[in-house]
Coordinates of C-alpha atoms and ligand atoms in Angstrom, one line a residue:
X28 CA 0.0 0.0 0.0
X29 CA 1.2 3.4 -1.1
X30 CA 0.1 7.5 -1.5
X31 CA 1.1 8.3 -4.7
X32 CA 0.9 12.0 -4.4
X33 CA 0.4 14.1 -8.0
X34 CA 1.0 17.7 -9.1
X35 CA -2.1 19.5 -10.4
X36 CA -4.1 17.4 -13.4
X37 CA -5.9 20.0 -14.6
X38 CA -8.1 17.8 -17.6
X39 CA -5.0 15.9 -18.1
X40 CA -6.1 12.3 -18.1
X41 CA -3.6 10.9 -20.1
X42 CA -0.5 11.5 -18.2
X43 CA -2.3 10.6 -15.2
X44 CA -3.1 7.1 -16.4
X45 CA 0.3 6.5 -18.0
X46 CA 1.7 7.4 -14.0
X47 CA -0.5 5.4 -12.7
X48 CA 0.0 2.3 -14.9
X49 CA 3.6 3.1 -14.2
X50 CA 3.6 2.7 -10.5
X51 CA 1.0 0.0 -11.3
X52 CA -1.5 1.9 -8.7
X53 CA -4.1 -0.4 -7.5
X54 CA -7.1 1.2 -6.1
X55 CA -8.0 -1.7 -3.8
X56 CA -5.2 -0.9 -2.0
X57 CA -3.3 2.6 -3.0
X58 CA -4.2 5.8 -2.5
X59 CA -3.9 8.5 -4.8
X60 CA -3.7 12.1 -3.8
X61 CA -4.0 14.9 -6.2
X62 CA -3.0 18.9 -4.9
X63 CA -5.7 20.3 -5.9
X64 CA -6.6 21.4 -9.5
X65 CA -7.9 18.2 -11.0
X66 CA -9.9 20.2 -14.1
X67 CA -9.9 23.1 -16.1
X68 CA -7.4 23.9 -19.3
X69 CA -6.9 20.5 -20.2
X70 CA -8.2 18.4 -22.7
X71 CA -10.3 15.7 -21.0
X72 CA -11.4 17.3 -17.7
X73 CA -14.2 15.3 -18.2
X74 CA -12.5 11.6 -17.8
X75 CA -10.5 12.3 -15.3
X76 CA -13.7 13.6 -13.3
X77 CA -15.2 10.0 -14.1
X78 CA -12.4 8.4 -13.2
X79 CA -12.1 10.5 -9.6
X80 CA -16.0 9.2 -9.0
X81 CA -14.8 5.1 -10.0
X82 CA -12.0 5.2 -7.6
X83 CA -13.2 7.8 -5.5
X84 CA -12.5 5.4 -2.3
X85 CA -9.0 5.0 -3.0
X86 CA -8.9 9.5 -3.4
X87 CA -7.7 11.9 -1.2
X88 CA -7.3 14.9 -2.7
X89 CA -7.8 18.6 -1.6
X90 CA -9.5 21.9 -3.4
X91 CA -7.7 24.2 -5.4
X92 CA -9.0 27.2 -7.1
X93 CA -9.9 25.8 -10.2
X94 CA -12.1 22.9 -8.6
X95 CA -14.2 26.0 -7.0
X96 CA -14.7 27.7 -10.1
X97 CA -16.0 24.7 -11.5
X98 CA -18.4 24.2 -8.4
X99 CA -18.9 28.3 -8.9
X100 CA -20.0 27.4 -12.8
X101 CA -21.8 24.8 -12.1
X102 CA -24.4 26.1 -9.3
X103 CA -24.7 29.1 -12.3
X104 CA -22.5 31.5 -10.9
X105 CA -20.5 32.1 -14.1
X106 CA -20.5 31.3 -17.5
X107 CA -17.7 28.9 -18.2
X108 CA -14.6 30.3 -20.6
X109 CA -13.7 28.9 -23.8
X110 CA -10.1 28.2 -22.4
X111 CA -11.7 26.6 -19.2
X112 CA -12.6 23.5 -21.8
X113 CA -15.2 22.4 -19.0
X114 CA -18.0 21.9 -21.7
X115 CA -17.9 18.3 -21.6
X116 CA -17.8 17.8 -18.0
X117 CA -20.4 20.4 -17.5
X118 CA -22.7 18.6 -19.8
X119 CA -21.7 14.8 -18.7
X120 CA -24.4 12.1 -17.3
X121 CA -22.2 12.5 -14.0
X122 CA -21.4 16.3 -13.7
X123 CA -23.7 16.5 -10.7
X124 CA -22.3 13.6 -8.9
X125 CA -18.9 15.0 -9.5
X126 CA -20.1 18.6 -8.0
X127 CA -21.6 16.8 -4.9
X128 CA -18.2 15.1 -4.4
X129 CA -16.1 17.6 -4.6
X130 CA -17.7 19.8 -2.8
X131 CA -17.1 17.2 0.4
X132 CA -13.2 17.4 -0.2
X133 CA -11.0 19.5 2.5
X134 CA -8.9 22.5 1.9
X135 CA -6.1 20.6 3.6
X136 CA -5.5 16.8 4.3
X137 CA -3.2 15.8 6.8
X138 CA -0.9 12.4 6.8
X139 CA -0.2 12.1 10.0
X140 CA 1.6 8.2 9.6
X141 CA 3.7 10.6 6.5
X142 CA 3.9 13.7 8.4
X143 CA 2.7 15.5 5.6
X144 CA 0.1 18.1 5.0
X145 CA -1.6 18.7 1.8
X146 CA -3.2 21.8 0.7
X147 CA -3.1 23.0 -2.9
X148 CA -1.2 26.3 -2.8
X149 CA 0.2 25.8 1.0
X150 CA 0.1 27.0 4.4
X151 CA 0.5 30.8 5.6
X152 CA 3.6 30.7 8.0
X153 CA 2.3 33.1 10.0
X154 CA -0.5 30.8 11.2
X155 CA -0.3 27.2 13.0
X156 CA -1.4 24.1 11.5
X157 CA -4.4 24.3 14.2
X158 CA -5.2 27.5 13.1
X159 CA -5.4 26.2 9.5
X160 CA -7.2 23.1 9.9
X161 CA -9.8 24.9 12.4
X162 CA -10.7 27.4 9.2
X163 CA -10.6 24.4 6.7
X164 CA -12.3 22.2 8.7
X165 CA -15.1 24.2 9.1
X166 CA -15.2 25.7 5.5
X167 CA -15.3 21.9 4.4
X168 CA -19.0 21.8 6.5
X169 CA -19.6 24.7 5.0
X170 CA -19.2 23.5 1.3
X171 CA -20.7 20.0 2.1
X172 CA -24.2 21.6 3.6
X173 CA -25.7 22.0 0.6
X174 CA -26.2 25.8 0.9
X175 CA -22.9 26.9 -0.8
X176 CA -23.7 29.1 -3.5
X177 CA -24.1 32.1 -1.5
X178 CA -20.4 31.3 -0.2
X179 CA -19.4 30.7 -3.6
X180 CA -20.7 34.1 -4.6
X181 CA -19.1 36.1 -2.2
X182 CA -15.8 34.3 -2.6
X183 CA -14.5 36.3 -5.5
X184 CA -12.1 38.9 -5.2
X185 CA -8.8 40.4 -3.3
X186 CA -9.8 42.2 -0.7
X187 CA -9.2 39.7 2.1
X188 CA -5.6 39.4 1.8
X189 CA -4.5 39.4 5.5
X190 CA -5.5 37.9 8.8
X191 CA -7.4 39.5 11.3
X192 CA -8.8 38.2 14.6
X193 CA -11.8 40.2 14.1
X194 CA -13.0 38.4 10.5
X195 CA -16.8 38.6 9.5
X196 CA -17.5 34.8 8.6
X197 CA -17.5 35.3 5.1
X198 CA -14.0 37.5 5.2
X199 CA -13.2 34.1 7.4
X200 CA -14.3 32.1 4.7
X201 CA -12.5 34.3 1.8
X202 CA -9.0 34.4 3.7
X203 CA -8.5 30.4 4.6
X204 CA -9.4 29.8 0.9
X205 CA -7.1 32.6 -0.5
X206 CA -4.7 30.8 1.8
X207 CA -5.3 27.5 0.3
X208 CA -6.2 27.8 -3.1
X209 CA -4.4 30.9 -4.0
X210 CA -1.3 31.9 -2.2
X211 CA 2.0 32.4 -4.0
X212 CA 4.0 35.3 -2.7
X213 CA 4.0 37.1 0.5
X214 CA 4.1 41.0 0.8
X215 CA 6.3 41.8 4.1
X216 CA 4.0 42.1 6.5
X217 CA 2.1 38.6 5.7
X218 CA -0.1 40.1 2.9
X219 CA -0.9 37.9 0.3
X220 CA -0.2 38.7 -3.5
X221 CA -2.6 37.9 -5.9
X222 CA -0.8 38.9 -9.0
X223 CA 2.8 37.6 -8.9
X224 CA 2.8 33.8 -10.8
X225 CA 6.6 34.6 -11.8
X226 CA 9.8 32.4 -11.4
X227 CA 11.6 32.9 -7.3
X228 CA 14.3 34.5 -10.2
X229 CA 11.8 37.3 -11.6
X230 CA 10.0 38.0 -8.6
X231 CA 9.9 41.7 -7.5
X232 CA 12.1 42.7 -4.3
X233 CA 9.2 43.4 -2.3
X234 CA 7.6 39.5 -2.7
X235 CA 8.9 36.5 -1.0
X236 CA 7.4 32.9 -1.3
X237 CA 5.2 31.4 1.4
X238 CA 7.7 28.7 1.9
X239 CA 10.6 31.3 1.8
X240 CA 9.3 33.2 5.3
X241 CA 10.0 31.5 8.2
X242 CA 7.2 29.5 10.0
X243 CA 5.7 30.8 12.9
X244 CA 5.3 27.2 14.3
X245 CA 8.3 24.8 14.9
X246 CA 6.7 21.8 13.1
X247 CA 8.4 19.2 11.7
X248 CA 5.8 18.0 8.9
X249 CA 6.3 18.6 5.3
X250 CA 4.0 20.8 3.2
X251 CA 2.5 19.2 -0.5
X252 CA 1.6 21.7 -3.0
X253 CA 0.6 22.9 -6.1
X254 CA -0.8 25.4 -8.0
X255 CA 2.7 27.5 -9.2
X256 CA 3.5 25.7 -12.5
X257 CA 6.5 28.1 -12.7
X258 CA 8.7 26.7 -9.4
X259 CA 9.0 23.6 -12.0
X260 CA 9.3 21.7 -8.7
X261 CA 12.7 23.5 -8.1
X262 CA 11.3 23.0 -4.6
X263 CA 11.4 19.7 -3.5
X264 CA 12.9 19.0 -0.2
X265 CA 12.3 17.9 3.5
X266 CA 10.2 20.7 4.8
X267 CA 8.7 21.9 1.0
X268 CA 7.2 19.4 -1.8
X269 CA 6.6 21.4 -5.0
X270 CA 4.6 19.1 -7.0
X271 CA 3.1 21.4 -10.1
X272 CA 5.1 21.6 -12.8
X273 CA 3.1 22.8 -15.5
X274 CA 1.4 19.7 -17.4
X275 CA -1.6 21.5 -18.8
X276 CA 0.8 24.4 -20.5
X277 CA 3.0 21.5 -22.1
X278 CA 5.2 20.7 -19.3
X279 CA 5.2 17.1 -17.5
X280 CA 3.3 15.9 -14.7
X281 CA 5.2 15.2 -11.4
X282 CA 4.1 11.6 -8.9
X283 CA 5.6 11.7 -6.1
X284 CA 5.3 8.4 -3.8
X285 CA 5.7 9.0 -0.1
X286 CA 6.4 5.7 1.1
X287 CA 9.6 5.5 -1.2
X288 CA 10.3 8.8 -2.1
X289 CA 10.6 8.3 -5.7
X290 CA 9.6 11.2 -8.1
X291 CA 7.7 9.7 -11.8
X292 CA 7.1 12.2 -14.3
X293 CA 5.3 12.0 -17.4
X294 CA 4.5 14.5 -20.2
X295 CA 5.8 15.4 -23.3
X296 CA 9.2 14.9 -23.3
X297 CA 9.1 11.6 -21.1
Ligands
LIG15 MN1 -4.2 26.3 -8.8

């Protein structure tokens, strides 16, 4: 039995099945655990959504900000984009069922037999992993109760870019998803960037990576991630598991299993 962990999917099916085949992943007894960001942009978001629902047992994957804009478009919030290429799922026998699973997923999954967390753009340093997983947690019964579309709604924007102690629920609500689903650089107080997806090379003076600010808490756990195609999992170490690197703009997808710590990769130059 293994956790074969993968970078964001994004509608790419058939790198996903060629890892898994590779690894020889068998659902009665693996897990697989996607970052976050299984559709949207790629060419078959709509079999790997089927595929998610047939193993869905053997799943453990997290939201990322692509999985709630396609739960924002499908409770009619938005007319999906062209370049979103959700048509097919959208229209699909199963695209409810899909909806009504992933809106029971977490923001953040913890391993503790790994000691790995999982949340698909990573964990503000200036909060604890209880602090985190308090927000989440709740959030997750939030999305799960059926009444999510006024969430949803009110989701949308930048404003909510810091914590306070004082949050409204929804500004709650907005800032542990920002967290989650969003988060690349840090301004220097703690502020979240919504702008900056450049290279840690290009990046403005002023901007420092989450991971790159020292934690607040002493913890000893390593952080999975997504969502910033552009590290090109140049981060990939003890404390710090990049695992995006960039399948859906023509890159390669990244598999990491824990229990070995071997790395597949599979796109279009492998
Ligand atoms: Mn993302």
């Amino acid at each position: 039995m293994a956790h074969y962990f993968v970078g964001d999917i994004q509608g790419c099916y058939d790198e996903l099945m060629r890892l898994m085949e590779r690894v020889d992943f068998d659902p009665s007894q693996d897990k697989l655990c996607p970052v976050g960001d299984l559709v949207a942009r790629g060419p078959a978001s709509d079999k790997v959504a089927k595929l998610m629902l047939d193993i869905q047992d053997s799943v453990l994957t997290v939201l990322g900000n692509h999985d709630l804009h396609f739960l924002s478009i499908f409770h009619g919030l938005f007319q999906p984009k062209k370049n979103d290429k959700l048509d097919a799922l959208l229209k699909a026998p199963f695209a409810e069922e899909y909806a009504n699973w992933l809106a029971q997923q977490p923001l953040i999954r913890t391993f503790p037999q790994l000691n790995i967390v999982m949340s698909h753009a990573g964990l503000h340093p200036h909060l604890s992993l209880q602090q985190h997983l308090g927000m989440s947690d709740w959030v997750q019964q939030v999305l799960a109760g059926g009444k999510i579309k006024p969430w949803l709604k009110a989701m949308y924007g930048d404003k909510v870019n810091k914590w306070r102690a004082d949050f409204s629920l929804q500004d709650k609500f907005n800032f542990i998803i920002n967290v989650t689903t969003r988060m690349r650089y840090l301004k220097n107080k703690g502020q979240l960037d919504f702008k900056c997806k450049d290279t840690l090379a290009a990046a403005p003076d002023n901007l420092t990576p989450w991971f790159n600010v020292p934690r607040m808490e002493d913890a000893d756990f390593q952080i999975v991630f997504g969502h910033w195609a552009s590290l090109m999992g140049c981060v990939q170490n003890q404390q710090y598991m990049a695992l995006d690197t960039g399948c859906v703009w023509g890159q390669y997808m990244t598999m990491y299993c824990a229990e070995t710590a071997t790395k597949y990769q599979q796109g279009a130059l492998f």
